[in-house]
Coordinates of C-alpha atoms in Angstrom, one line a residue:
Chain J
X1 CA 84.7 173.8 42.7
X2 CA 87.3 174.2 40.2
X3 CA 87.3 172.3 36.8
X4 CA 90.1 170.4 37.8
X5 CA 88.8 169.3 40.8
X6 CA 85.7 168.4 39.4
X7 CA 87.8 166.0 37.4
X8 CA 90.1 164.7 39.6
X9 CA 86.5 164.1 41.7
X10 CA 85.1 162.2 38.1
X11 CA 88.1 159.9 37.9
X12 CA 87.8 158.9 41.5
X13 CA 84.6 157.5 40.8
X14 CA 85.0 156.0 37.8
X15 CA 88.6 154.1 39.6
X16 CA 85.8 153.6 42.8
X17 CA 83.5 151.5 40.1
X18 CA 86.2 149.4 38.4
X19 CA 87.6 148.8 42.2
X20 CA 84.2 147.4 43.6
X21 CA 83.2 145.9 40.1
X22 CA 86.7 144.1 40.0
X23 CA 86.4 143.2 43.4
X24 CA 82.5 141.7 42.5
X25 CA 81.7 144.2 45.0
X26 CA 77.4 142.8 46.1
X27 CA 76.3 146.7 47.1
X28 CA 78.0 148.3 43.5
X29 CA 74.8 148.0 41.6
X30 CA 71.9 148.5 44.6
X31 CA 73.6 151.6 45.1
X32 CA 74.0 153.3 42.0
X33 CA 75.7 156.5 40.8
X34 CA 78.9 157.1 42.8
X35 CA 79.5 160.7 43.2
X36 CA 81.3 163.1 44.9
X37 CA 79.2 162.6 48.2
X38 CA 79.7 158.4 48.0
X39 CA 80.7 157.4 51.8
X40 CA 83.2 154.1 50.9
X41 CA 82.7 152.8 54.1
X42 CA 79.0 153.5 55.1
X43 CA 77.5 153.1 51.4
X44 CA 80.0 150.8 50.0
X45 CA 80.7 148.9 53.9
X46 CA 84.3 148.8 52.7
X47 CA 86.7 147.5 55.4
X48 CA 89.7 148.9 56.5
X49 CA 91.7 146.5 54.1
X50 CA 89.5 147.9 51.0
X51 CA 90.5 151.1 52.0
X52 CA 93.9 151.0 51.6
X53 CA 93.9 148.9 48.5
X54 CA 91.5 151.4 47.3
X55 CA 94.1 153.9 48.3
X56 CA 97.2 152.1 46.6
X57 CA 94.7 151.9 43.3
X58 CA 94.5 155.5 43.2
X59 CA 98.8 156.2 43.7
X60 CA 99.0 154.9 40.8
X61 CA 96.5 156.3 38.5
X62 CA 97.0 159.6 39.8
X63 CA 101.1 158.6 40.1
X64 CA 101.2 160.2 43.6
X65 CA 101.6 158.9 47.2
X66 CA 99.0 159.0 49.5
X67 CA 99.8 159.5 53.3
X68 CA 98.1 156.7 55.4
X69 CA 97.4 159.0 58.6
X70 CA 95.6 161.3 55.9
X71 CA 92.7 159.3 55.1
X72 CA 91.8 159.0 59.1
X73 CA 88.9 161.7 58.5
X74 CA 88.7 160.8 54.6
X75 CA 85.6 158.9 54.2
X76 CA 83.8 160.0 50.8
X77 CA 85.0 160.9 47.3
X78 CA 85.2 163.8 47.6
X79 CA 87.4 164.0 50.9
X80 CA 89.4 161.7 48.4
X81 CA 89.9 164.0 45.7
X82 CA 90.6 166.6 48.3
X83 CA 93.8 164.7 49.5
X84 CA 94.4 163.7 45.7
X85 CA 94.4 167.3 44.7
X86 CA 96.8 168.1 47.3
X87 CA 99.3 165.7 46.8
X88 CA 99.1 166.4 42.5
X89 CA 100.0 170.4 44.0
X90 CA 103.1 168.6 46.1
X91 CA 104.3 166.9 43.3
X92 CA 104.5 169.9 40.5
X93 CA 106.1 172.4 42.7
Chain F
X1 CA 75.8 158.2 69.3
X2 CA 76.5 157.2 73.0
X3 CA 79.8 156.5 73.9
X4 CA 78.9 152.8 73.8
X5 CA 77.0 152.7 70.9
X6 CA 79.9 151.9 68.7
X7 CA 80.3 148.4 70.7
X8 CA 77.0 146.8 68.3
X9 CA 79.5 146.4 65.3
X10 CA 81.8 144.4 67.8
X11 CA 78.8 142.3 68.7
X12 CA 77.6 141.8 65.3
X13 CA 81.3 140.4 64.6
X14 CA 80.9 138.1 67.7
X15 CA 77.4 136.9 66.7
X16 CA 78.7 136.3 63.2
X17 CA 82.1 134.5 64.3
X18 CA 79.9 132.4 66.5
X19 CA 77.7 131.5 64.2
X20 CA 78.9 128.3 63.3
X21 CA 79.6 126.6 66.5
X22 CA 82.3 128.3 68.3
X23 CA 83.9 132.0 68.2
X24 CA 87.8 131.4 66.6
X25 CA 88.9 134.6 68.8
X26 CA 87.7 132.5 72.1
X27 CA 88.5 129.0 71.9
X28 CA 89.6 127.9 75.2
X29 CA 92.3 125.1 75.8
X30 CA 91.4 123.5 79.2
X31 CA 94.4 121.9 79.5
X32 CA 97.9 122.1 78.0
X33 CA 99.3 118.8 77.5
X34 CA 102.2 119.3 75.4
X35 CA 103.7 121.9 72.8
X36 CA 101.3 119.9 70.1
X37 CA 99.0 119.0 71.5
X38 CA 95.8 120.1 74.6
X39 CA 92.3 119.2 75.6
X40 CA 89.2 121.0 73.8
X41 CA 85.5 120.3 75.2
X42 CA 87.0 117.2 76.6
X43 CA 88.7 116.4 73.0
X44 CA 91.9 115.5 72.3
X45 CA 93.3 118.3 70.4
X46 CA 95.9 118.6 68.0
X47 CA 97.4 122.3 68.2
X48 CA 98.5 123.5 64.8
X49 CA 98.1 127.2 65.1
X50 CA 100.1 128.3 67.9
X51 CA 103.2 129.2 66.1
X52 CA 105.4 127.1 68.9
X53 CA 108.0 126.7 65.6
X54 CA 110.4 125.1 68.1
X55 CA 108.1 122.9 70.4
X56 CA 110.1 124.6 73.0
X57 CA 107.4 125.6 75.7
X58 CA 108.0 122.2 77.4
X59 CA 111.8 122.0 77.0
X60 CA 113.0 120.6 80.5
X61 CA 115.9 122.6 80.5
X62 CA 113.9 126.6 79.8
X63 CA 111.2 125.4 82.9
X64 CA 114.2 124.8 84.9
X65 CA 115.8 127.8 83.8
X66 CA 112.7 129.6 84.7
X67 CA 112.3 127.9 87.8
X68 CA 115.0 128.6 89.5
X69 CA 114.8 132.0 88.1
X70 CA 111.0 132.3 90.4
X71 CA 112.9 131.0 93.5
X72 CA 116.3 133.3 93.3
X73 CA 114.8 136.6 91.7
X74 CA 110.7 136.3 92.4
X75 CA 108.0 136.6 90.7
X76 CA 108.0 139.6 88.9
X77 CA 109.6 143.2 88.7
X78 CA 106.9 145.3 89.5
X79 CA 107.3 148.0 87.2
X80 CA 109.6 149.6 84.7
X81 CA 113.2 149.5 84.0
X82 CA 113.5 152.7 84.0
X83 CA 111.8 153.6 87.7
X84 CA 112.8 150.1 89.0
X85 CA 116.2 149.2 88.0
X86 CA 116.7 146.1 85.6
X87 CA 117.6 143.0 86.4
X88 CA 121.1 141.6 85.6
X89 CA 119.3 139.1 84.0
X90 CA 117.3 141.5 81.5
X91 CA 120.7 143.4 80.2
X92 CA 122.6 139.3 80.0
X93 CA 119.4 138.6 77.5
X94 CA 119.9 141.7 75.7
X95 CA 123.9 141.1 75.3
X96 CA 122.9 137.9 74.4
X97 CA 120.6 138.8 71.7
X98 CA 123.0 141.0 70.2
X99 CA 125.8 138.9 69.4
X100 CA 123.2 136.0 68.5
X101 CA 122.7 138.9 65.4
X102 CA 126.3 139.6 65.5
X103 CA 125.3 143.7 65.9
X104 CA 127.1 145.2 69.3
X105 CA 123.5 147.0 70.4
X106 CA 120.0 145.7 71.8
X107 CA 117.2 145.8 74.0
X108 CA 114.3 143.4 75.1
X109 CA 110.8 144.6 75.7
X110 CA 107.9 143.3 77.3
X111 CA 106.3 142.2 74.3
X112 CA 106.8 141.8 70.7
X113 CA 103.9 144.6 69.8
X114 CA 105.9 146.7 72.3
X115 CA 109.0 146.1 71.1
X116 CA 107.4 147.0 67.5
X117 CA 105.7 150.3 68.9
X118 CA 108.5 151.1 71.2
X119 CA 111.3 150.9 68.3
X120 CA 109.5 152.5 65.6
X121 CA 108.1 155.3 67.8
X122 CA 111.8 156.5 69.4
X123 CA 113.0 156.1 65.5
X124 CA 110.5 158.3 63.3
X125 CA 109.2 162.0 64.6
X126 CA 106.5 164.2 62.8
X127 CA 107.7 164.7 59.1
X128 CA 109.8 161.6 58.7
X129 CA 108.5 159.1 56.3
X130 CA 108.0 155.7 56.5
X131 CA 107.8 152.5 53.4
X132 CA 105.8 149.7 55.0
X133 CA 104.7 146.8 53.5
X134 CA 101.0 147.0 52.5
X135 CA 100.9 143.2 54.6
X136 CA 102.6 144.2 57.6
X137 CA 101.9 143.7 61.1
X138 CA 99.5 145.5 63.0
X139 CA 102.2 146.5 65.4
X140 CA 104.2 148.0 63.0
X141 CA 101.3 149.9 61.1
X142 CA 100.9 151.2 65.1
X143 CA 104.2 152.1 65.4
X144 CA 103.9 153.9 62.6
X145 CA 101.1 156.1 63.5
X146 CA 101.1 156.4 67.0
X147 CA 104.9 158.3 65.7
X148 CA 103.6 160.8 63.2
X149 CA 105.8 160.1 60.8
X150 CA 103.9 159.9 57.1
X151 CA 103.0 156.4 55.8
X152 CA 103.5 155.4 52.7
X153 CA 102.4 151.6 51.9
X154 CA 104.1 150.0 49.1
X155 CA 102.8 146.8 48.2
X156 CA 103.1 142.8 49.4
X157 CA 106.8 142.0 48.9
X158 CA 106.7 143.9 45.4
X159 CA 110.3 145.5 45.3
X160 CA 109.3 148.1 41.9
X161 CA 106.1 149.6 44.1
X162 CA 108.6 150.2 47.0
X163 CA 111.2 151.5 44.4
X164 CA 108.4 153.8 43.1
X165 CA 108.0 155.1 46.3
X166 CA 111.2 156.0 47.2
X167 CA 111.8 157.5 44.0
X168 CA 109.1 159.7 44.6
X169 CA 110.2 160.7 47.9
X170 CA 113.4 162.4 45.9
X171 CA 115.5 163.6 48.5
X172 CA 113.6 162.5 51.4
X173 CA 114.8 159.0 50.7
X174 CA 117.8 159.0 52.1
X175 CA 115.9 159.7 55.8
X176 CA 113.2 157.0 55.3
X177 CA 113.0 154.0 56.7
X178 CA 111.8 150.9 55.3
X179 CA 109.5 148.6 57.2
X180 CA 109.4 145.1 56.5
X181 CA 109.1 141.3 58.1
X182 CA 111.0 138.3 57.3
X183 CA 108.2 135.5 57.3
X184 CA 104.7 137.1 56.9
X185 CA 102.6 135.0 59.6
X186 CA 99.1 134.7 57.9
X187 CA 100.3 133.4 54.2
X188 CA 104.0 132.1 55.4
X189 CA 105.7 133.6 52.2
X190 CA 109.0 135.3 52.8
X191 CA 110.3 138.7 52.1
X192 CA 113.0 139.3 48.9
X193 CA 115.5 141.0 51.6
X194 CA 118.0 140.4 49.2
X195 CA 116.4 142.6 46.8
X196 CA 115.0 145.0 49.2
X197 CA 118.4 145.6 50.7
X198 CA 119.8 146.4 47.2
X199 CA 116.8 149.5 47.0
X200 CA 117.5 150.6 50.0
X201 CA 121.2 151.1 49.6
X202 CA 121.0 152.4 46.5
X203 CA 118.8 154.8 47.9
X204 CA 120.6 155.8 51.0
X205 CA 117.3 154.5 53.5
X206 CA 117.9 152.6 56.5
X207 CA 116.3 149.1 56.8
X208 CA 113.5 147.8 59.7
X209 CA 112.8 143.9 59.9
X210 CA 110.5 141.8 61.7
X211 CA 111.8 138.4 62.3
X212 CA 108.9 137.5 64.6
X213 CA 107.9 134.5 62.9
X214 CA 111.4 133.8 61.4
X215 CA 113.5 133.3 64.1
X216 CA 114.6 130.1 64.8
X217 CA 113.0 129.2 61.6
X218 CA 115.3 130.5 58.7
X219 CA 119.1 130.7 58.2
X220 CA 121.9 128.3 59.4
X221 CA 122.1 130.0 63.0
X222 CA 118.6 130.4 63.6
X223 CA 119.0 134.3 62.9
X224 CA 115.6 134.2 60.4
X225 CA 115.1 135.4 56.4
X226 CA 118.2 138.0 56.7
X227 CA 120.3 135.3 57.7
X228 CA 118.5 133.3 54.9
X229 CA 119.3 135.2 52.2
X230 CA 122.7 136.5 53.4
X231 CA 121.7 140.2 53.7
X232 CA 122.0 140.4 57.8
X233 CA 124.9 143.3 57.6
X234 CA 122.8 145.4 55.7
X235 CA 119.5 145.2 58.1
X236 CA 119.5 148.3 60.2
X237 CA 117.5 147.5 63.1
X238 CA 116.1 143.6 63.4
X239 CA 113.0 143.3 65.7
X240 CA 111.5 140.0 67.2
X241 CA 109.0 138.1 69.6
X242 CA 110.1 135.5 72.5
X243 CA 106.5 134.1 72.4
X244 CA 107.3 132.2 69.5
X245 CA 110.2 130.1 68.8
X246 CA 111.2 130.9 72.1
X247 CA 108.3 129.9 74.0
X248 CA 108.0 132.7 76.3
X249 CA 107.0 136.3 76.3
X250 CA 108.3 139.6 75.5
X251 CA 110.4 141.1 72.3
X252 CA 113.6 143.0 71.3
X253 CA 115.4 144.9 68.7
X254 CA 119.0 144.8 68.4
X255 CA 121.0 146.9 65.9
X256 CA 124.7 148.0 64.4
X257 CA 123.1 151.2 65.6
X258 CA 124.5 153.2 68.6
X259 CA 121.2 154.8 68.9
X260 CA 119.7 152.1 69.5
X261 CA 121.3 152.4 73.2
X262 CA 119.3 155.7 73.3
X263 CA 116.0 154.7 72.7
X264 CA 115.4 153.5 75.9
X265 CA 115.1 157.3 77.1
X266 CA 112.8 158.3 74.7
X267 CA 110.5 155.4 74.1
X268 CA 107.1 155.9 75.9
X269 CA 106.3 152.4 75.2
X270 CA 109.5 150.9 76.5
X271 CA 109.8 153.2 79.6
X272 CA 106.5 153.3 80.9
X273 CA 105.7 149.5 80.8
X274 CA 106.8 146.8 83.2
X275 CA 109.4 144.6 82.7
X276 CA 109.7 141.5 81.8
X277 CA 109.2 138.7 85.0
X278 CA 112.6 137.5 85.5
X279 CA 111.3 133.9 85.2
X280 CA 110.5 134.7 81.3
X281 CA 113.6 136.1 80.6
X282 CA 115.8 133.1 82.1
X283 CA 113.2 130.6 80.4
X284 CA 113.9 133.1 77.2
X285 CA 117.6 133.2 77.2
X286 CA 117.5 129.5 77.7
X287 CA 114.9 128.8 74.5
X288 CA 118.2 131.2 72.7
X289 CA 120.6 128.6 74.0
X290 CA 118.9 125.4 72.5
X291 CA 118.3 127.2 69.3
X292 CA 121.5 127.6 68.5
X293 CA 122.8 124.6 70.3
X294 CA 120.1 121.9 68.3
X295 CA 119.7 122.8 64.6
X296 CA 118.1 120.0 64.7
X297 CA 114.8 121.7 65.6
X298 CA 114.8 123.6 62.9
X299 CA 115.0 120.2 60.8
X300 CA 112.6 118.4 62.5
X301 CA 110.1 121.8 62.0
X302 CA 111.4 121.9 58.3
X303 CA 109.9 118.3 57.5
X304 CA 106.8 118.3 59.2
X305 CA 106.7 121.6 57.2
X306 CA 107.3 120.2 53.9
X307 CA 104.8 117.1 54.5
X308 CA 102.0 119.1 55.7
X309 CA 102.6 121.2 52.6
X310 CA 102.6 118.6 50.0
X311 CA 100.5 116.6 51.7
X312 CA 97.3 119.5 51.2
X313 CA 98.9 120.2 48.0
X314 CA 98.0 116.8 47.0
X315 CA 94.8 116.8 48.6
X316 CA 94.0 119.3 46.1
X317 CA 93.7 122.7 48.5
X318 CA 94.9 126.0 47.4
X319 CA 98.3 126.6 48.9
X320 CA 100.6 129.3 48.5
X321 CA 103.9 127.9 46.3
X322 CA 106.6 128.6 48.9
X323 CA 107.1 126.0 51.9
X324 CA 106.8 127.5 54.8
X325 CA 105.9 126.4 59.0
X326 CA 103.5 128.8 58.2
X327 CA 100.8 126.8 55.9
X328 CA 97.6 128.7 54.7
X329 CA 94.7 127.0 53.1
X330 CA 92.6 129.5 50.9
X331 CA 88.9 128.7 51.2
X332 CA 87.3 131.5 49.8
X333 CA 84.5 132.9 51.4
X334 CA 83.9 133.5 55.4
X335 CA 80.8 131.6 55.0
X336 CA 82.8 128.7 53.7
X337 CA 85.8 129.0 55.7
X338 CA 84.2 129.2 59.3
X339 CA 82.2 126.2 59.1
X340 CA 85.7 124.2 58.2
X341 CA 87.4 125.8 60.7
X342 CA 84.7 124.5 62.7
X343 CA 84.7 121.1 62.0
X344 CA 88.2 121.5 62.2
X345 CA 88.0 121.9 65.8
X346 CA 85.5 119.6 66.1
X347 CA 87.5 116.7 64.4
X348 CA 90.4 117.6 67.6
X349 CA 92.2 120.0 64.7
X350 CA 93.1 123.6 66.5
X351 CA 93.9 126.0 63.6
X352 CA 93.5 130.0 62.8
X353 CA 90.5 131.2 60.8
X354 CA 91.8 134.4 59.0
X355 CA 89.5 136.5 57.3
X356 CA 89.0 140.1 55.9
X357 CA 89.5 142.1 56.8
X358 CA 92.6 140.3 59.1
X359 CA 93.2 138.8 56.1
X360 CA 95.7 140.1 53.3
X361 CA 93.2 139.7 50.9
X362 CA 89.4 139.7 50.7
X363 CA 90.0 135.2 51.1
X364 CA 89.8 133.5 54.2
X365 CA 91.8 131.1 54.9
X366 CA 92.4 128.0 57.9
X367 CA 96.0 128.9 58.7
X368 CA 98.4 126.3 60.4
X369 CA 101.6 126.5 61.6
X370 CA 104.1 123.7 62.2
X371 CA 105.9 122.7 65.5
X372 CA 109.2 121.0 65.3
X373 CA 107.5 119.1 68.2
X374 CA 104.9 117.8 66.1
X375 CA 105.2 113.6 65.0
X376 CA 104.8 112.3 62.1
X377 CA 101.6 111.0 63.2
X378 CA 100.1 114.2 64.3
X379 CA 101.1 115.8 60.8
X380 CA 99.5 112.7 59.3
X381 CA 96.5 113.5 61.6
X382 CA 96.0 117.4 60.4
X383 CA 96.2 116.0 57.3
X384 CA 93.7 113.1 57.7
X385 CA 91.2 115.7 59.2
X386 CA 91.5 118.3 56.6
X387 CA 90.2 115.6 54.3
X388 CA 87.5 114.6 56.3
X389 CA 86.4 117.9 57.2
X390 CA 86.2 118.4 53.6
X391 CA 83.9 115.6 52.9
X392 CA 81.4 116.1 55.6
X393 CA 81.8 120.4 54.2

């Protein structure tokens, strides 16, 4: 993995802790770290509605938009910083 | 995992909802006794979460309408428009419809998720994109996806997120289309068309509103929030229910749009679906009659509005500011919210439990909505129970 990636994968999980600390999230400390291979839904048991406010926090640290249909097969953070990644390429061509 | 497997998590949702007495999804009204008002368990039963903003489901005048239409036309269609022919009737509602919203274009469908799907699919392709509100209706997020189009949610009613989003989309822009309601049905606050409208000229975007739950509610014709806020020349295509203020069953979209009068051949959902039973439409296009014939509906609806809203206000519950039909109590937590809405039901008080993740936040909340047809004395009664129901919490 590329450096960049590797950060872009570091500042998802930082934005993933605020999210679930903000949101007084019960499984953010039993679980842990969060890293790249954190599964939102199956460790976190976000619902659909987390998701996409999840999703909406990261268009705007990252100042991108996110495509709703692309997060269908999108379920750690690292799938995240995939689509993240892509859409930073998007914007600086 | 067997094909089935995946039918647990539903049960554990059912066991959960059930928990505290009876499952919100499946209460069942054993006998309809007027717009307001039906028998639970052998209770008396106050309805205040059936969205019948007009009281018209009883109105003498749409069961005759839809009477005679059951002994002149029959009892149903038996399939599509497209393969069956319409009815005179269906293309009179949709004329109808039209010049209610002043717009020479429209077209009923047999529901108001289909006519949500069927717009929004014949309008967007593969590589379009799409502004919806982050609190829109599960029809329209459907609509969206089943057409391929990429979705990009801007947030609740916030006109600089959806500004930042079409900013972003540069050039694209001027192709999107913006998704929006008028009344949103689980907090009853209203959309800022006006300023919504302003983006989306200046942007060169064409406009999509849902007036399910704003018809017959907002504006001095009836029209809903466009009408409202004076904008309804600048909505591109308007879509709506019947099974709401009109008392029926189906939906439609009208439009300035002379596409609109194409979409029938490429909508999947529109022609592949029966049409509606003549007897709904003629109880429908009667419902559209008295709307506009007796604003005085939408006054009656307006007050037992604004007294069921002050009146929890000054009970002390957590209410949104803006006076709606649509009045949602914030309780917090499920495991507060569906024992009230329990004992709620129990008291002869028939409400909506809305919870996450069907609610717009991670709150539930007991959501009512006002008839026109409620009295003074049932609105006193919701009231009167919501206290209790609080005491005995």
């Amino acid at each position: 993995m590329s450096t960049r990636f590797d950060e872009i994968e570091h500042r998802i999980c930082q934005l993933l802790a605020s999210y679930l600390e903000s949101s007084n999230h019960p499984e953010l400390e039993a679980h842990g770290e969060i890293t790249g291979e954190t599964n939102l839904v199956s460790d976190f048991t976000l619902d659909s509605f987390q998701v996409m406010e999840f999703m909406m926090e990261l268009e705007e640290a990252f100042d991108i938009m996110i495509d709703v249909n692309s997060l269908s097969n999108s379920h750690t953070v690292r799938d995240l910083a995939r689509i993240v990644g892509n859409e930073l390429d998007e914007a600086s061509k | 995992m067997a094909l089935l497997d995946k039918f647990a998590a539903a049960g554990a949702i059912r066991d959960q909802l059930s928990s505290g007495g009876h499952d919100p999804t499946r209460v069942v009204i054993d006998e309809i006794i007027s717009p307001t008002e039906g028998m639970v368990e052998g209770r008396h039963t106050i309805l205040a979460g059936t969205n019948n903003y007009l009281g018209l489901t009883f109105d003498p005048a749409c069961i005759a309408a839809g009477i005679k239409a059951l002994e002149t036309q029959g009892t149903g269609t038996t399939g599509s428009r497209m393969a069956n022919g319409s009815f005179a009737s269906h293309a009179a509602l949709e004329q109808e419809l039209a010049g209610f919203y002043n717009v020479p274009y429209g077209m009923v469908f047999s529901t108001g998720y289909a006519a949500n799907l069927g717009t929004l699919v014949a309008l967007l392709k593969p590589g379009d994109a799409v502004l919806l509100d982050a609190d829109a209706h599960a029809s329209l997020y459907d609509g969206c996806q089943m057409s391929g189009a990429d979705i990009f949610r801007f947030r609740h009613n916030d006109v600089d997120s959806l500004e930042k989003r079409l900013q972003r989309l540069g050039e694209r822009a001027r192709d999107c289309l913006v998704v929006t309601e008028g009344l949103y049905s689980v907090l009853g606050d209203c959309a800022p068309l006006n300023e919504i409208v302003e983006l989306k000229k200046r942007y060169g975007a064409l406009l999509l509103v849902d007036e399910a739950h704003s018809l017959g509610v907002y504006g001095d014709r009836g029209c809903g929030v466009a009408e409202a806020q004076g904008v309804m020349h600048d909505v591109d295509f308007f879509v709506g229910t019947f099974s709401k203020s009109l008392g029926a069953m189906g939906g439609f979209c009208v439009s300035s749009h002379a596409e609109l009068a194409l979409i029938r051949y490429v909508s999947r959902p529109f022609i592949f679906t029966a049409s509606p039973s003549p007897s709904i439409i003629a109880s429908t296009h009667e419902a559209l009659r008295q709307l506009q014939a007796r604003p005085e509906l939408r006054d009656s609806l307006w007050r037992n509005a604004r007294r069921l809203h002050q009146g929890l206000e000054t009970m002390g519950f957590d209410i949104g500011p803006e006076v709606s039909p649509v009045v949602a109590v914030r309780l917090g937590r499920k495991e507060v919210a569906l024992p009230f809405w329990n004992r709620l039901l129990e008291n002869g008080v028939y409400t909506n439990l809305m919870a996450p993740p069907a609610s717009p936040d991670q709150n539930s909340y007991i959501r009512c909505s006002v008839s026109a047809a409620h009295t003074e004395q049932q609105v006193e009664k919701i009231l009167e129970m919501f206290g209790r129901t609080r005491e005995t919490a």
